[in-house]
Amino acid sequence: GDSVTQMEGPVTLSEEAFLTINCTYTATGYPSLFWYVQYPGEGLQLLLKATKADDKGSNKGFEATYRKETTSFHLEKGSVQVSDSAVYFCALSPGGNKLVFGAGTILRVKS
Amino acid sequence: DTEVTQTPKHLVMGMTNKKSLKCEQHMGHRAMYWYKQKAKKPPELMFVYSYEKLSINESVPSRFSPECPNSSLLNLHLHALQPEDSALYLCASSQADRGRYTFGSGTRLTVV
């Protein structure tokens, strides 16, 4: 079945460090891919998305590229801030009004 | 309006109570969803409404009863819940299949 695997956290970084959160997926067909962010006590916010192979999603300095050959959608940011501390979920939509989430990765950024 | 609004934000209920969670969107999205999220876990799908009809029920116990009165509103009726049902309940909507999902900020439910 469809599934998403994310790197385990927590990931702890100093401010201005480079961030990578790995995400790989298993799916039949051509799913859309997403990164959602959840700040403490809040709902999920869409961070970025990509709908086909080689698409790059970007938002607020975060980027991820849809790599069909490696079935990956890794999240990157060149310089993290304390305000980026949150839980990050990789997700795929295979169709049929379903959204499949990874387990989530906690990011902690220290000043 | 690009939001999904959920009320109430917090709810404490006893195991014999009946309560309802409400969700509203005015983006013209035709699919609406209920998710349940336990602490430190990803959201789990409960129900999907597509064009106001229930299209997916992920084997949710009958003490949870969804309702979609119109294309903008989604309710979740709660009755005889258990303490293990305490969680963050998230509503979401989407316009197109495989499209972006917009989530509300959730209702934090505590069953005592």
PDB file of C-alpha atoms in Angstrom:
ATOM      1  CA  GLY A   1       0.000   0.000   0.000  1.00  0.00           C
ATOM      2  CA  ASP A   2       0.910   3.668  -0.036  1.00  0.00           C
ATOM      3  CA  SER A   3       3.263   4.797   2.710  1.00  0.00           C
ATOM      4  CA  VAL A   4       5.633   7.572   3.746  1.00  0.00           C
ATOM      5  CA  THR A   5       8.821   7.158   5.751  1.00  0.00           C
ATOM      6  CA  GLN A   6      10.469  10.123   7.465  1.00  0.00           C
ATOM      7  CA  MET A   7      13.699  10.398   9.365  1.00  0.00           C
ATOM      8  CA  GLU A   8      13.213  10.027  13.086  1.00  0.00           C
ATOM      9  CA  GLY A   9      13.647  13.005  15.327  1.00  0.00           C
ATOM     10  CA  PRO A  10      14.046  15.037  17.210  1.00  0.00           C
ATOM     11  CA  VAL A  11      16.410  17.006  15.033  1.00  0.00           C
ATOM     12  CA  THR A  12      18.228  19.657  17.057  1.00  0.00           C
ATOM     13  CA  LEU A  13      20.075  22.454  15.250  1.00  0.00           C
ATOM     14  CA  SER A  14      21.638  25.768  16.093  1.00  0.00           C
ATOM     15  CA  GLU A  15      20.195  28.913  14.540  1.00  0.00           C
ATOM     16  CA  GLU A  16      21.408  29.508  10.947  1.00  0.00           C
ATOM     17  CA  ALA A  17      22.330  25.846  10.457  1.00  0.00           C
ATOM     18  CA  PHE A  18      21.361  23.922   7.303  1.00  0.00           C
ATOM     19  CA  LEU A  19      18.324  21.669   7.599  1.00  0.00           C
ATOM     20  CA  THR A  20      17.530  18.429   5.814  1.00  0.00           C
ATOM     21  CA  ILE A  21      14.632  16.183   6.757  1.00  0.00           C
ATOM     22  CA  ASN A  22      14.533  13.016   4.685  1.00  0.00           C
ATOM     23  CA  CYS A  23      11.290  11.651   3.281  1.00  0.00           C
ATOM     24  CA  THR A  24      10.781   8.638   1.029  1.00  0.00           C
ATOM     25  CA  TYR A  25       7.536   7.198  -0.204  1.00  0.00           C
ATOM     26  CA  THR A  26       5.939   4.100  -1.661  1.00  0.00           C
ATOM     27  CA  ALA A  27       2.990   4.554  -3.978  1.00  0.00           C
ATOM     28  CA  THR A  28       1.451   3.225  -7.136  1.00  0.00           C
ATOM     29  CA  GLY A  29       0.754   5.737  -9.823  1.00  0.00           C
ATOM     30  CA  TYR A  30       1.670   9.399  -9.563  1.00  0.00           C
ATOM     31  CA  PRO A  31       0.875  10.852  -6.156  1.00  0.00           C
ATOM     32  CA  SER A  32       1.083  14.492  -5.148  1.00  0.00           C
ATOM     33  CA  LEU A  33       3.593  15.148  -2.368  1.00  0.00           C
ATOM     34  CA  PHE A  34       3.355  17.616   0.507  1.00  0.00           C
ATOM     35  CA  TRP A  35       5.176  18.952   3.524  1.00  0.00           C
ATOM     36  CA  TYR A  36       2.985  20.142   6.387  1.00  0.00           C
ATOM     37  CA  VAL A  37       4.162  21.933   9.528  1.00  0.00           C
ATOM     38  CA  GLN A  38       2.498  21.853  12.937  1.00  0.00           C
ATOM     39  CA  TYR A  39       3.418  24.412  15.578  1.00  0.00           C
ATOM     40  CA  PRO A  40       2.697  23.575  19.234  1.00  0.00           C
ATOM     41  CA  GLY A  41      -1.007  23.555  20.016  1.00  0.00           C
ATOM     42  CA  GLU A  42      -2.043  24.264  16.436  1.00  0.00           C
ATOM     43  CA  GLY A  43      -3.395  22.501  13.366  1.00  0.00           C
ATOM     44  CA  LEU A  44      -1.417  21.617  10.267  1.00  0.00           C
ATOM     45  CA  GLN A  45      -0.294  24.224   7.771  1.00  0.00           C
ATOM     46  CA  LEU A  46       0.715  23.403   4.234  1.00  0.00           C
ATOM     47  CA  LEU A  47       4.371  24.312   3.816  1.00  0.00           C
ATOM     48  CA  LEU A  48       4.902  23.273   0.200  1.00  0.00           C
ATOM     49  CA  LYS A  49       3.766  20.787  -2.417  1.00  0.00           C
ATOM     50  CA  ALA A  50       4.738  19.155  -5.705  1.00  0.00           C
ATOM     51  CA  THR A  51       2.438  17.380  -8.094  1.00  0.00           C
ATOM     52  CA  LYS A  52       4.751  15.675 -10.584  1.00  0.00           C
ATOM     53  CA  ALA A  53       8.264  14.375 -11.016  1.00  0.00           C
ATOM     54  CA  ASP A  54      11.055  17.003 -10.898  1.00  0.00           C
ATOM     55  CA  ASP A  55       8.690  19.666  -9.525  1.00  0.00           C
ATOM     56  CA  LYS A  56      10.275  21.801  -6.809  1.00  0.00           C
ATOM     57  CA  GLY A  57       8.021  23.149  -4.090  1.00  0.00           C
ATOM     58  CA  SER A  58       9.245  26.156  -2.114  1.00  0.00           C
ATOM     59  CA  ASN A  59       7.938  28.452   0.601  1.00  0.00           C
ATOM     60  CA  LYS A  60       9.450  30.596   3.391  1.00  0.00           C
ATOM     61  CA  GLY A  61      12.981  29.445   2.488  1.00  0.00           C
ATOM     62  CA  PHE A  62      12.055  25.745   2.556  1.00  0.00           C
ATOM     63  CA  GLU A  63      12.431  23.621  -0.576  1.00  0.00           C
ATOM     64  CA  ALA A  64      11.726  20.055  -1.650  1.00  0.00           C
ATOM     65  CA  THR A  65      12.054  18.345  -5.041  1.00  0.00           C
ATOM     66  CA  TYR A  66       9.860  15.455  -6.218  1.00  0.00           C
ATOM     67  CA  ARG A  67      12.365  12.728  -7.173  1.00  0.00           C
ATOM     68  CA  LYS A  68      10.579   9.832  -8.812  1.00  0.00           C
ATOM     69  CA  GLU A  69      13.764   7.848  -9.463  1.00  0.00           C
ATOM     70  CA  THR A  70      14.610   7.758  -5.754  1.00  0.00           C
ATOM     71  CA  THR A  71      10.979   8.075  -4.536  1.00  0.00           C
ATOM     72  CA  SER A  72      12.035  10.920  -2.282  1.00  0.00           C
ATOM     73  CA  PHE A  73      10.860  14.393  -1.278  1.00  0.00           C
ATOM     74  CA  HIS A  74      13.485  15.674   1.156  1.00  0.00           C
ATOM     75  CA  LEU A  75      12.864  18.994   2.915  1.00  0.00           C
ATOM     76  CA  GLU A  76      15.721  21.523   3.031  1.00  0.00           C
ATOM     77  CA  LYS A  77      16.335  25.003   4.364  1.00  0.00           C
ATOM     78  CA  GLY A  78      19.587  26.877   4.138  1.00  0.00           C
ATOM     79  CA  SER A  79      19.413  28.736   7.451  1.00  0.00           C
ATOM     80  CA  VAL A  80      16.944  27.780  10.162  1.00  0.00           C
ATOM     81  CA  GLN A  81      15.522  30.116  12.776  1.00  0.00           C
ATOM     82  CA  VAL A  82      14.224  29.474  16.278  1.00  0.00           C
ATOM     83  CA  SER A  83      10.735  30.159  14.922  1.00  0.00           C
ATOM     84  CA  ASP A  84      11.053  27.102  12.640  1.00  0.00           C
ATOM     85  CA  SER A  85      10.836  24.820  15.675  1.00  0.00           C
ATOM     86  CA  ALA A  86       7.817  22.602  15.003  1.00  0.00           C
ATOM     87  CA  VAL A  87       6.776  19.147  13.830  1.00  0.00           C
ATOM     88  CA  TYR A  88       7.150  18.521  10.102  1.00  0.00           C
ATOM     89  CA  PHE A  89       5.014  15.927   8.307  1.00  0.00           C
ATOM     90  CA  CYS A  90       5.716  14.557   4.860  1.00  0.00           C
ATOM     91  CA  ALA A  91       2.564  13.336   3.114  1.00  0.00           C
ATOM     92  CA  LEU A  92       1.354  11.940  -0.174  1.00  0.00           C
ATOM     93  CA  SER A  93      -2.003  12.008  -1.887  1.00  0.00           C
ATOM     94  CA  PRO A  94      -2.487   8.965  -4.113  1.00  0.00           C
ATOM     95  CA  GLY A  95      -5.990   9.984  -5.139  1.00  0.00           C
ATOM     96  CA  GLY A  96      -9.341   8.814  -3.844  1.00  0.00           C
ATOM     97  CA  ASN A  97      -9.449  11.705  -1.347  1.00  0.00           C
ATOM     98  CA  LYS A  98      -6.765  10.120   0.812  1.00  0.00           C
ATOM     99  CA  LEU A  99      -3.750  11.791   2.404  1.00  0.00           C
ATOM    100  CA  VAL A 100      -1.087   9.482   3.798  1.00  0.00           C
ATOM    101  CA  PHE A 101       1.208  10.965   6.455  1.00  0.00           C
ATOM    102  CA  GLY A 102       4.674  10.085   7.617  1.00  0.00           C
ATOM    103  CA  ALA A 103       5.289   9.778  11.357  1.00  0.00           C
ATOM    104  CA  GLY A 104       6.468  13.380  11.679  1.00  0.00           C
ATOM    105  CA  THR A 105       9.848  14.843  12.591  1.00  0.00           C
ATOM    106  CA  ILE A 106      10.301  17.191  15.530  1.00  0.00           C
ATOM    107  CA  LEU A 107      12.671  20.077  14.776  1.00  0.00           C
ATOM    108  CA  ARG A 108      14.219  22.055  17.632  1.00  0.00           C
ATOM    109  CA  VAL A 109      16.300  25.114  16.819  1.00  0.00           C
ATOM    110  CA  LYS A 110      18.473  26.612  19.549  1.00  0.00           C
ATOM    111  CA  SER A 111      19.545  30.256  19.655  1.00  0.00           C
TER     112      SER A 111
ATOM    113  CA  ASP B   1     -11.618  33.350   2.821  1.00  0.00           C
ATOM    114  CA  THR B   2      -8.899  30.698   2.863  1.00  0.00           C
ATOM    115  CA  GLU B   3      -9.570  29.184   6.252  1.00  0.00           C
ATOM    116  CA  VAL B   4     -11.172  26.191   7.855  1.00  0.00           C
ATOM    117  CA  THR B   5     -12.806  27.234  11.126  1.00  0.00           C
ATOM    118  CA  GLN B   6     -13.366  24.742  13.930  1.00  0.00           C
ATOM    119  CA  THR B   7     -15.365  25.221  17.100  1.00  0.00           C
ATOM    120  CA  PRO B   8     -14.952  24.835  19.962  1.00  0.00           C
ATOM    121  CA  LYS B   9     -11.174  25.028  20.396  1.00  0.00           C
ATOM    122  CA  HIS B  10     -11.306  23.053  23.631  1.00  0.00           C
ATOM    123  CA  LEU B  11     -13.932  20.660  24.960  1.00  0.00           C
ATOM    124  CA  VAL B  12     -14.112  18.648  28.153  1.00  0.00           C
ATOM    125  CA  MET B  13     -16.907  16.094  28.318  1.00  0.00           C
ATOM    126  CA  GLY B  14     -17.988  13.244  30.518  1.00  0.00           C
ATOM    127  CA  MET B  15     -18.453   9.729  29.253  1.00  0.00           C
ATOM    128  CA  THR B  16     -22.249  10.063  29.302  1.00  0.00           C
ATOM    129  CA  ASN B  17     -22.400  13.435  27.564  1.00  0.00           C
ATOM    130  CA  LYS B  18     -23.448  14.232  24.008  1.00  0.00           C
ATOM    131  CA  LYS B  19     -21.535  17.004  22.252  1.00  0.00           C
ATOM    132  CA  SER B  20     -20.781  18.145  18.716  1.00  0.00           C
ATOM    133  CA  LEU B  21     -17.725  19.504  16.954  1.00  0.00           C
ATOM    134  CA  LYS B  22     -18.251  21.955  14.129  1.00  0.00           C
ATOM    135  CA  CYS B  23     -16.235  22.786  11.049  1.00  0.00           C
ATOM    136  CA  GLU B  24     -16.860  25.441   8.407  1.00  0.00           C
ATOM    137  CA  GLN B  25     -15.155  26.463   5.159  1.00  0.00           C
ATOM    138  CA  HIS B  26     -16.106  28.989   2.494  1.00  0.00           C
ATOM    139  CA  MET B  27     -13.522  28.125  -0.140  1.00  0.00           C
ATOM    140  CA  GLY B  28     -15.962  26.124  -2.271  1.00  0.00           C
ATOM    141  CA  HIS B  29     -14.109  22.905  -1.484  1.00  0.00           C
ATOM    142  CA  ARG B  30     -16.212  19.825  -2.209  1.00  0.00           C
ATOM    143  CA  ALA B  31     -14.357  17.341  -0.018  1.00  0.00           C
ATOM    144  CA  MET B  32     -14.236  17.605   3.774  1.00  0.00           C
ATOM    145  CA  TYR B  33     -12.470  15.401   6.291  1.00  0.00           C
ATOM    146  CA  TRP B  34     -12.282  14.528   9.966  1.00  0.00           C
ATOM    147  CA  TYR B  35      -8.938  13.445  11.404  1.00  0.00           C
ATOM    148  CA  LYS B  36      -7.972  12.368  14.903  1.00  0.00           C
ATOM    149  CA  GLN B  37      -4.485  13.166  16.197  1.00  0.00           C
ATOM    150  CA  LYS B  38      -2.953  11.761  19.374  1.00  0.00           C
ATOM    151  CA  ALA B  39       0.064  13.415  20.947  1.00  0.00           C
ATOM    152  CA  LYS B  40       3.323  12.989  19.019  1.00  0.00           C
ATOM    153  CA  LYS B  41       1.543  11.070  16.234  1.00  0.00           C
ATOM    154  CA  PRO B  42       0.425  11.949  12.707  1.00  0.00           C
ATOM    155  CA  PRO B  43      -3.259  12.601  12.020  1.00  0.00           C
ATOM    156  CA  GLU B  44      -5.402   9.529  11.383  1.00  0.00           C
ATOM    157  CA  LEU B  45      -8.241   9.743   8.886  1.00  0.00           C
ATOM    158  CA  MET B  46     -11.711   9.126  10.306  1.00  0.00           C
ATOM    159  CA  PHE B  47     -14.248  10.235   7.683  1.00  0.00           C
ATOM    160  CA  VAL B  48     -14.378  11.786   4.219  1.00  0.00           C
ATOM    161  CA  TYR B  49     -17.339  13.606   2.696  1.00  0.00           C
ATOM    162  CA  SER B  50     -17.271  14.204  -1.028  1.00  0.00           C
ATOM    163  CA  TYR B  51     -19.994  16.399  -2.520  1.00  0.00           C
ATOM    164  CA  GLU B  52     -21.853  16.172   0.808  1.00  0.00           C
ATOM    165  CA  LYS B  53     -21.964  12.379   0.766  1.00  0.00           C
ATOM    166  CA  LEU B  54     -19.997  10.144   3.105  1.00  0.00           C
ATOM    167  CA  SER B  55     -17.415   8.434   0.923  1.00  0.00           C
ATOM    168  CA  ILE B  56     -14.936   7.018   3.444  1.00  0.00           C
ATOM    169  CA  ASN B  57     -15.451   5.743   6.993  1.00  0.00           C
ATOM    170  CA  GLU B  58     -12.207   4.312   8.349  1.00  0.00           C
ATOM    171  CA  SER B  59     -13.972   1.804  10.616  1.00  0.00           C
ATOM    172  CA  VAL B  60     -14.642   4.465  13.215  1.00  0.00           C
ATOM    173  CA  PRO B  61     -16.722   3.386  16.271  1.00  0.00           C
ATOM    174  CA  SER B  62     -20.376   4.406  16.127  1.00  0.00           C
ATOM    175  CA  ARG B  63     -19.963   6.706  19.124  1.00  0.00           C
ATOM    176  CA  PHE B  64     -18.590   9.124  16.506  1.00  0.00           C
ATOM    177  CA  SER B  65     -21.268  10.238  14.042  1.00  0.00           C
ATOM    178  CA  PRO B  66     -20.410  12.624  11.187  1.00  0.00           C
ATOM    179  CA  GLU B  67     -22.851  14.903   9.438  1.00  0.00           C
ATOM    180  CA  CYS B  68     -22.522  17.204   6.436  1.00  0.00           C
ATOM    181  CA  PRO B  69     -25.565  19.540   6.386  1.00  0.00           C
ATOM    182  CA  ASN B  70     -24.309  21.465   3.339  1.00  0.00           C
ATOM    183  CA  SER B  71     -21.190  21.980   1.266  1.00  0.00           C
ATOM    184  CA  SER B  72     -19.693  24.435   3.784  1.00  0.00           C
ATOM    185  CA  LEU B  73     -20.368  22.676   7.069  1.00  0.00           C
ATOM    186  CA  LEU B  74     -19.197  19.486   8.690  1.00  0.00           C
ATOM    187  CA  ASN B  75     -20.176  18.241  12.130  1.00  0.00           C
ATOM    188  CA  LEU B  76     -18.934  15.424  14.312  1.00  0.00           C
ATOM    189  CA  HIS B  77     -21.446  14.244  16.906  1.00  0.00           C
ATOM    190  CA  LEU B  78     -19.985  12.591  19.987  1.00  0.00           C
ATOM    191  CA  HIS B  79     -21.787  10.266  22.367  1.00  0.00           C
ATOM    192  CA  ALA B  80     -20.642   7.918  25.117  1.00  0.00           C
ATOM    193  CA  LEU B  81     -16.964   8.521  24.477  1.00  0.00           C
ATOM    194  CA  GLN B  82     -14.131   6.823  26.326  1.00  0.00           C
ATOM    195  CA  PRO B  83     -11.087   8.482  27.912  1.00  0.00           C
ATOM    196  CA  GLU B  84      -8.908   7.023  25.130  1.00  0.00           C
ATOM    197  CA  ASP B  85     -10.877   9.162  22.660  1.00  0.00           C
ATOM    198  CA  SER B  86      -9.168  12.237  24.106  1.00  0.00           C
ATOM    199  CA  ALA B  87      -7.208  13.783  21.243  1.00  0.00           C
ATOM    200  CA  LEU B  88      -6.954  16.720  18.862  1.00  0.00           C
ATOM    201  CA  TYR B  89      -9.709  16.481  16.243  1.00  0.00           C
ATOM    202  CA  LEU B  90      -8.838  18.155  12.972  1.00  0.00           C
ATOM    203  CA  CYS B  91     -11.119  19.119  10.139  1.00  0.00           C
ATOM    204  CA  ALA B  92      -9.769  19.630   6.620  1.00  0.00           C
ATOM    205  CA  SER B  93     -11.081  20.434   3.171  1.00  0.00           C
ATOM    206  CA  SER B  94      -9.790  20.100  -0.376  1.00  0.00           C
ATOM    207  CA  GLN B  95     -10.934  21.241  -3.783  1.00  0.00           C
ATOM    208  CA  ALA B  96      -9.542  18.584  -6.046  1.00  0.00           C
ATOM    209  CA  ASP B  97      -8.380  15.039  -5.671  1.00  0.00           C
ATOM    210  CA  ARG B  98      -4.598  15.037  -5.004  1.00  0.00           C
ATOM    211  CA  GLY B  99      -4.875  18.760  -4.366  1.00  0.00           C
ATOM    212  CA  ARG B 100      -3.834  20.721  -1.335  1.00  0.00           C
ATOM    213  CA  TYR B 101      -5.655  20.102   1.916  1.00  0.00           C
ATOM    214  CA  THR B 102      -6.473  23.033   4.200  1.00  0.00           C
ATOM    215  CA  PHE B 103      -6.647  22.145   7.893  1.00  0.00           C
ATOM    216  CA  GLY B 104      -8.416  23.860  10.737  1.00  0.00           C
ATOM    217  CA  SER B 105      -6.655  24.528  14.022  1.00  0.00           C
ATOM    218  CA  GLY B 106      -8.496  21.662  15.684  1.00  0.00           C
ATOM    219  CA  THR B 107     -10.613  20.928  18.734  1.00  0.00           C
ATOM    220  CA  ARG B 108      -8.726  19.575  21.704  1.00  0.00           C
ATOM    221  CA  LEU B 109     -11.091  17.060  23.295  1.00  0.00           C
ATOM    222  CA  THR B 110     -10.687  15.667  26.788  1.00  0.00           C
ATOM    223  CA  VAL B 111     -13.003  12.871  27.945  1.00  0.00           C
ATOM    224  CA  VAL B 112     -13.244  12.499  31.712  1.00  0.00           C
TER     225      VAL B 112
END
